Each structure stands twice: as C-alpha cells, then as structure tokens.
C-alpha cells in the first residue's frame, strides 16, 4: 500500500520547490518606518462590508483612536494610524485597480509613535462572546494576506465545534519574511494570541506549524511554549504551498477539508501567526490595529528589510524609504500569489504581507507560449491533485462548465504551482481565474 | 535616481517561473540522442550517417513546409521535428534506401504530426507512425539488416542506400557475406532467436555489436543517455521502468514455460528495439497519459504487449506496435485514472465515474 502510494506520488504532499530568496531579509530585525506626509486609510481593506467613517474633515485624531466603525458583523473598525488631522474623505486607488472611499489623514509633524488611546482590560474574566466582540474592536483581520475579519472565524455556527487551532507560521511564499521575524521577535505574543483564540473558540489544543527553513523561529516558539503543554510547535517540510490552509491541515493532522467546505467542518480553525501576535498584543490593552510588519524586498530594493509600517502609508513613500531602483513591476505580497499593482499611490492595507520590487531583467521579456506537451509536471505539482493539463486544454476550448463539473475547477485556490512548473509557459492559473469568472457570469445570467 | 519611474508593468501571478522550458527539454533530448547516433555511425559506417541526415532533413523540411503552407510561423525552432528525424533514422536498418527514408520523414511529420495540429496534439509518436508506414510499404527493405562493424564501412555505402526510387532493389545477402568480419550475420538477434533458435551473447547485445536498426543496438549506451535525461528531470522515469519491468516479468514467465522456445528475460530486455523504444519513444510525453496511475498502466501495457508479440505473434519484434497501441489508448487511460482530488466528497466523486462507464 505504501509502495503504491509512493509510486502514485501520494506519499507526501505535492507541491513545488521554489528558490526562497529569503536570505536578504530573514535575519534583519523589524525596523520602524517614519510616518509618511499623508496616510490613506481605505474603508474597505478587508473581506466583508466596508467600515463606516465616524470622523469629519478637519477633525483632529489621536494615534489609535477609532476613525471608522464596523459596517456589520463581517466587518471591522479602522483606527487612526497617527496623531494628526483628517484632510478629506475621498476616493483612493486600491491594489485591485479601482478607486475606493478612504480617509486621508495628515500626521502632525513630529507626531509621536506612542499609542495614547486604549485602556487595559482583563481577558481572563471575559466570556467567549465578549472576547470575540473585543477582537472585532481591535480591527484585526487575517494578516497572512486574506484579510478576512478574524473574529468572524472565531464565531462558530450552531452545532459546529473546533477541537484544534492551527497556527500558520509556514510563510511558504518566496521573498517574504514578516511572519518569520514576528515569530522570532514576538513569540510570547504569538502564543498569548493563540491561547486567546483557543478560549474564544473552545478548542482544547493548538498546533503551530512552521516550515523547517526557519529553525530560529521554531526554537523561539518552542521556548515560549514551554509552560503550555496544550500548544505544540511542529516543524513541517519546506515546500510551496505548505502555508495554504488546506495543505497545512493535511500535513499537520492528516485531515482533508471537504471540497467547498471550511476547516471548521472538520473541527479545525487556522490563523496566521502575525494575526495572533497582533491579538495577543492589542487585546489586553484594548487597542486597534494601526501598523503591521511588511517585507520590502526584491532585486529592485536597495535596503530590503522587515519594516513596521503605519497602515495607510502610500507605497511610493515606503519604497522611497527602502531605496528603490529600476522598478519594472511592484507586487503586493509574495511572487506566487501576489497581484502586481498599477499605481504606487496605493496605500498599505491590513492584508499586505510584503512589497516585492522586480527590475526589468527579472521580467526577462515575454516567454513564448508553446502548446501543452503533456509532460505532467503540473499534475505532479498540484497540491490538491487536480489535472491542470486537462483543465488548461478545456479552458482553451472554452468548455468552462465541464471544467467545473468534471474536473473540480472550483477546488483550485490559485496557488500558481502549475503555472510555475509549466515548461510550455502556459498561464494555467490565469486561464482558471478567467474560467471561474465565466462560470460565475453564466450562473448569474441563468 | 530615487523615485521610481512612472511606468510599471502589470502581469498576473505567479511572477516566478521555473527555468525548465520546452526548448530546453527538446535541446537536451537531442543531446541525449547524439551519442547514440555517433555509435550507430561507428557500427554501421557512412550509410548510417547519410540515413540519419536524410530522415532529419526530411522531417525538418516537412515541418517547415507545412507551417508555411498553413500560414503559420515555422515551428522547427522547437527541435521536435529534428528529434523525430533522428529517432526515425535510428529505428531503420542502416542500409535503408535514402529515398524511402525521405518518404518516411514526410509521413512522420505530415500525417503523423502536423495533420493532428503539430507539437502537443499528435496522438501517436510520429517516428513510429512513419516506421509502421514504411514496414507496410517496403516490407523487404525494412527487414534487410546488415552486419555491424563491416570492413570498409567508412569507405563505401551499403549498396541499398543509394537504391533508385521505385526500382527493384539489389538483394543484400551477397554484399553482407562479402563484408562479414566474423560470425555476425545479417539477421538480427531477435530474428535468429525466433526463427532459428540461435541465441546471441548478452555482452554483444549490451554493447550493440550486432545487426539491427542503426540505433537500437547499444543497450548500455541507450540506458546511459536516457539516464541523463531522467537525472535532469526531462524525462519521466516511470515509463521506461514500467515498460522494461513488465517486459522482463513477461519474458521470465514465457522463459519458465519453455526455456528452449523463449529467451531469458535479460535477452528480452537487451534485444531488438525495446531499450530505445522504452527510453526515447514511449516516453514521448505528448502521446502518454498525464495521471500518475495512468503512466504506470501505460508503461506496463506496452512492455507486456511487446513480449506477447515477440513470443506469440508472427513478427520477430513488437516494440513498435506495442508503443503505437499504448499511444492509442493513452487518452482512455487518462480518462479512467483521473486523480482523486483533495477533499473530494464521496457522493460527488462517484458521479463522474458513472458517466464514464455509460
């Protein structure tokens, strides 16, 4: 049986080994960036309903003060990233390319980085629902890139129970080192946040999964986890996309999230390490999320590093601080899944893990696209065992419906492994994004 | 300059790409075939050289010509036509008439590949399509094998090489007898084994100093060259392992049943075109399945059929038909062996299977 599964490539999780490019920043301590001359806080920088502004133009705000309230349960409030004056509430460019409402805040010159707003609260005496409400008040969303409001994941639907909290410290995307530095420098916050999450959900145990290319992070977390036997720190093999929720669950616990379902369907909740570190840090003081660690790196950056940056900082300003040269392409997040942005006036939002700057030589012209030679490299790479080769051929023939019904198109989470390995340079993932959109439009018409 | 320039490029993720490319793979397949070609020329002389040249030229020219005819950019740059040409030259008898080789090259690329849509769309391995055609059209010429290491092989062509198109060819037996250096005859080891029950030493099979198609004889060299591609991850190791493994097991079964009539499994593996076929033709990714289970089924099927044809069929060699048959069923194998996806629900997983059966 074992031999057969090995022969069929099922013995281990599939995926791809990608050069990591993490050496430039993985040893650099987190440094703080100064305030930009203007900070732009979009009201919709998370999944769910946009926040609702509670300030008016010309109002003076204190760093950490709420400036927008949650627009519903699946929404979070915004807090002032700096002490200053509200300039205007207007449209601002977003990473997706459209323009969305945002609060423009002009920090006072010489404004302090000290947070003056907030009051200590005793978490130990709070009920589950009070903790969840307090987490919503912090404005914390999934900081690994998804930007889904964290408190929503903690509020389980009736009848569902979660036994295990999985803490995702894989950071499998090349170049990125924010989670790595947070684990090394703030292990106690990570673990405190983990215990808060366990309480809010009612889970008895937690597993922190860290890729084995970060031994210092594993060591720091294990040291900090000493007094808590219910929290295990586990090293997992370095392989992209190990940090994808579904893959990490399979690696750590051997369970599979059912197609179209959520981890909570099989009793698991997954949170990113940086998200939990923020909760562990902010919740006891009842403060809001106003800054995050961002890896600014890539061949086009002179001073790459892990920068603690105020939310709303325009990317142009952040890149100037890090020293930019020969910019050909700017990517938000990692190179495998991160979108390229069309404007440097886009502000830093809660879900941005890194800013990757590529130079013209990295783009290397346009690669010629050959027909699929059915080498099966994509089939070997796909972490969820799809058949990207067949899906790609069907997409070419515009047989979108068949892709969904027969070949599980909707299970694809667009990790990019198939496109990465394709020797014929077929943009498979882009085909699948388009195909999914075509299916959505067809269903909307029906 | 500290401020970024105004123009930034938008591309879709992923923004990284493996250095592996179709051009790179094809180039390396050519590299891997060149030592085999060189050895074939050393064994069989200049006839082999001009034969390889003719098949390659015919394939490349046909591809270029068909592309121009259909108003497309010429695709000879991807080297796949050159590979087909080299392979075709390697699986023909060294003294094969050049005009027939040219016809073969045309058949390989024209009907065998471009008619299906070119690289990536051909159902069958083009070189084998051409050989099957030549076997049907010129049954005498394609079984006219000459001995290896003939005396003046670098000075004179095998007489049949320059045969005039459509004229009756001179029988080669007299020439073969005249250049014979020792006990090597013009019959291939498989023919001798099958029809006369004469076994050839395994060492001669291993080093390829025997009669046969130009490139199919040196089993050792083919293993090394194929191993190079496997080590560089440009070839799927599972196909040759499955094909050679199943052929070995089937050979052993027959050998146990009747050791006189049927050769030892090692002889099965080293003789004929099995090694070249398993390493360089069955592994043609375009005509193979893509699913992990499918690749194993495909390889084992071809190995089994090869031995069945050799042992029970009327032909001495069965590799060609085995691979063509494998190519033919590979889309079916693919359909029946779709991988089970992560998190597939039981109910949904059963539904598509029913449709395949119906």
mmCIF file with all atom_site columns, N, CA, C and O in Angstrom, chain B residues 174-191:
data_model
loop_
_atom_site.group_PDB
_atom_site.id
_atom_site.type_symbol
_atom_site.label_atom_id
_atom_site.label_alt_id
_atom_site.label_comp_id
_atom_site.label_asym_id
_atom_site.label_entity_id
_atom_site.label_seq_id
_atom_site.pdbx_PDB_ins_code
_atom_site.Cartn_x
_atom_site.Cartn_y
_atom_site.Cartn_z
_atom_site.occupancy
_atom_site.B_iso_or_equiv
_atom_site.pdbx_formal_charge
_atom_site.auth_seq_id
_atom_site.auth_comp_id
_atom_site.auth_asym_id
_atom_site.auth_atom_id
_atom_site.pdbx_PDB_model_num
ATOM 1  N N  . UNK B 1 174 ? 24.458 -11.123 -50.711 1.00 0.00 ? 174 UNK B N  1
ATOM 2  C CA . UNK B 1 174 ? 25.804 -11.313 -51.255 1.00 0.00 ? 174 UNK B CA 1
ATOM 3  C C  . UNK B 1 174 ? 26.762 -10.294 -50.646 1.00 0.00 ? 174 UNK B C  1
ATOM 4  O O  . UNK B 1 174 ? 27.863 -10.630 -50.200 1.00 0.00 ? 174 UNK B O  1
ATOM 5  N N  . UNK B 1 175 ? 26.289 -9.011  -50.563 1.00 0.00 ? 175 UNK B N  1
ATOM 6  C CA . UNK B 1 175 ? 27.157 -7.972  -50.013 1.00 0.00 ? 175 UNK B CA 1
ATOM 7  C C  . UNK B 1 175 ? 27.457 -8.246  -48.544 1.00 0.00 ? 175 UNK B C  1
ATOM 8  O O  . UNK B 1 175 ? 28.589 -8.145  -48.089 1.00 0.00 ? 175 UNK B O  1
ATOM 9  N N  . UNK B 1 176 ? 26.422 -8.648  -47.805 1.00 0.00 ? 176 UNK B N  1
ATOM 10 C CA . UNK B 1 176 ? 26.603 -8.931  -46.387 1.00 0.00 ? 176 UNK B CA 1
ATOM 11 C C  . UNK B 1 176 ? 27.646 -10.009 -46.177 1.00 0.00 ? 176 UNK B C  1
ATOM 12 O O  . UNK B 1 176 ? 28.516 -9.898  -45.314 1.00 0.00 ? 176 UNK B O  1
ATOM 13 N N  . UNK B 1 177 ? 27.588 -11.064 -47.005 1.00 0.00 ? 177 UNK B N  1
ATOM 14 C CA . UNK B 1 177 ? 28.553 -12.140 -46.863 1.00 0.00 ? 177 UNK B CA 1
ATOM 15 C C  . UNK B 1 177 ? 29.968 -11.671 -47.192 1.00 0.00 ? 177 UNK B C  1
ATOM 16 O O  . UNK B 1 177 ? 30.928 -12.102 -46.572 1.00 0.00 ? 177 UNK B O  1
ATOM 17 N N  . UNK B 1 178 ? 30.065 -10.739 -48.148 1.00 0.00 ? 178 UNK B N  1
ATOM 18 C CA . UNK B 1 178 ? 31.385 -10.307 -48.582 1.00 0.00 ? 178 UNK B CA 1
ATOM 19 C C  . UNK B 1 178 ? 32.072 -9.431  -47.534 1.00 0.00 ? 178 UNK B C  1
ATOM 20 O O  . UNK B 1 178 ? 33.284 -9.399  -47.443 1.00 0.00 ? 178 UNK B O  1
ATOM 21 N N  . UNK B 1 179 ? 31.299 -8.680  -46.717 1.00 0.00 ? 179 UNK B N  1
ATOM 22 C CA . UNK B 1 179 ? 31.936 -7.769  -45.763 1.00 0.00 ? 179 UNK B CA 1
ATOM 23 C C  . UNK B 1 179 ? 32.004 -8.353  -44.362 1.00 0.00 ? 179 UNK B C  1
ATOM 24 O O  . UNK B 1 179 ? 32.511 -7.728  -43.449 1.00 0.00 ? 179 UNK B O  1
ATOM 25 N N  . UNK B 1 180 ? 31.498 -9.528  -44.209 1.00 0.00 ? 180 UNK B N  1
ATOM 26 C CA . UNK B 1 180 ? 31.423 -10.124 -42.888 1.00 0.00 ? 180 UNK B CA 1
ATOM 27 C C  . UNK B 1 180 ? 32.810 -10.269 -42.276 1.00 0.00 ? 180 UNK B C  1
ATOM 28 O O  . UNK B 1 180 ? 33.730 -10.755 -42.922 1.00 0.00 ? 180 UNK B O  1
ATOM 29 N N  . UNK B 1 181 ? 32.970 -9.801  -41.026 1.00 0.00 ? 181 UNK B N  1
ATOM 30 C CA . UNK B 1 181 ? 34.285 -9.914  -40.393 1.00 0.00 ? 181 UNK B CA 1
ATOM 31 C C  . UNK B 1 181 ? 34.403 -11.195 -39.585 1.00 0.00 ? 181 UNK B C  1
ATOM 32 O O  . UNK B 1 181 ? 35.465 -11.749 -39.436 1.00 0.00 ? 181 UNK B O  1
ATOM 33 N N  . UNK B 1 182 ? 33.331 -11.609 -38.996 1.00 0.00 ? 182 UNK B N  1
ATOM 34 C CA . UNK B 1 182 ? 33.371 -12.886 -38.283 1.00 0.00 ? 182 UNK B CA 1
ATOM 35 C C  . UNK B 1 182 ? 31.984 -13.512 -38.302 1.00 0.00 ? 182 UNK B C  1
ATOM 36 O O  . UNK B 1 182 ? 31.334 -13.489 -39.323 1.00 0.00 ? 182 UNK B O  1
ATOM 37 N N  . UNK B 1 183 ? 31.544 -13.999 -37.172 1.00 0.00 ? 183 UNK B N  1
ATOM 38 C CA . UNK B 1 183 ? 30.314 -14.775 -37.166 1.00 0.00 ? 183 UNK B CA 1
ATOM 39 C C  . UNK B 1 183 ? 29.044 -13.925 -37.269 1.00 0.00 ? 183 UNK B C  1
ATOM 40 O O  . UNK B 1 183 ? 27.956 -14.458 -37.333 1.00 0.00 ? 183 UNK B O  1
ATOM 41 N N  . UNK B 1 184 ? 29.215 -12.593 -37.248 1.00 0.00 ? 184 UNK B N  1
ATOM 42 C CA . UNK B 1 184 ? 27.993 -11.775 -37.301 1.00 0.00 ? 184 UNK B CA 1
ATOM 43 C C  . UNK B 1 184 ? 27.281 -11.975 -38.626 1.00 0.00 ? 184 UNK B C  1
ATOM 44 O O  . UNK B 1 184 ? 27.860 -11.794 -39.686 1.00 0.00 ? 184 UNK B O  1
ATOM 45 N N  . UNK B 1 185 ? 26.035 -12.307 -38.570 1.00 0.00 ? 185 UNK B N  1
ATOM 46 C CA . UNK B 1 185 ? 25.285 -12.429 -39.826 1.00 0.00 ? 185 UNK B CA 1
ATOM 47 C C  . UNK B 1 185 ? 24.397 -11.218 -39.981 1.00 0.00 ? 185 UNK B C  1
ATOM 48 O O  . UNK B 1 185 ? 24.362 -10.337 -39.123 1.00 0.00 ? 185 UNK B O  1
ATOM 49 N N  . UNK B 1 186 ? 23.697 -11.155 -41.040 1.00 0.00 ? 186 UNK B N  1
ATOM 50 C CA . UNK B 1 186 ? 22.825 -10.014 -41.294 1.00 0.00 ? 186 UNK B CA 1
ATOM 51 C C  . UNK B 1 186 ? 21.499 -10.109 -40.563 1.00 0.00 ? 186 UNK B C  1
ATOM 52 O O  . UNK B 1 186 ? 20.766 -9.146  -40.511 1.00 0.00 ? 186 UNK B O  1
ATOM 53 N N  . UNK B 1 187 ? 21.196 -11.267 -40.017 1.00 0.00 ? 187 UNK B N  1
ATOM 54 C CA . UNK B 1 187 ? 19.926 -11.378 -39.313 1.00 0.00 ? 187 UNK B CA 1
ATOM 55 C C  . UNK B 1 187 ? 20.068 -10.797 -37.914 1.00 0.00 ? 187 UNK B C  1
ATOM 56 O O  . UNK B 1 187 ? 21.116 -10.903 -37.289 1.00 0.00 ? 187 UNK B O  1
ATOM 57 N N  . UNK B 1 188 ? 19.008 -10.151 -37.427 1.00 0.00 ? 188 UNK B N  1
ATOM 58 C CA . UNK B 1 188 ? 19.090 -9.576  -36.083 1.00 0.00 ? 188 UNK B CA 1
ATOM 59 C C  . UNK B 1 188 ? 19.001 -10.702 -35.062 1.00 0.00 ? 188 UNK B C  1
ATOM 60 O O  . UNK B 1 188 ? 18.457 -11.774 -35.344 1.00 0.00 ? 188 UNK B O  1
ATOM 61 N N  . UNK B 1 189 ? 19.510 -10.462 -33.871 1.00 0.00 ? 189 UNK B N  1
ATOM 62 C CA . UNK B 1 189 ? 19.454 -11.493 -32.819 1.00 0.00 ? 189 UNK B CA 1
ATOM 63 C C  . UNK B 1 189 ? 18.034 -11.977 -32.570 1.00 0.00 ? 189 UNK B C  1
ATOM 64 O O  . UNK B 1 189 ? 17.817 -13.158 -32.324 1.00 0.00 ? 189 UNK B O  1
ATOM 65 N N  . UNK B 1 190 ? 17.064 -11.035 -32.640 1.00 0.00 ? 190 UNK B N  1
ATOM 66 C CA . UNK B 1 190 ? 15.676 -11.439 -32.405 1.00 0.00 ? 190 UNK B CA 1
ATOM 67 C C  . UNK B 1 190 ? 15.202 -12.404 -33.485 1.00 0.00 ? 190 UNK B C  1
ATOM 68 O O  . UNK B 1 190 ? 14.508 -13.381 -33.219 1.00 0.00 ? 190 UNK B O  1
ATOM 69 N N  . UNK B 1 191 ? 15.588 -12.118 -34.742 1.00 0.00 ? 191 UNK B N  1
ATOM 70 C CA . UNK B 1 191 ? 15.194 -12.996 -35.856 1.00 0.00 ? 191 UNK B CA 1
ATOM 71 C C  . UNK B 1 191 ? 15.820 -14.376 -35.678 1.00 0.00 ? 191 UNK B C  1
ATOM 72 O O  . UNK B 1 191 ? 15.161 -15.394 -35.835 1.00 0.00 ? 191 UNK B O  1
#
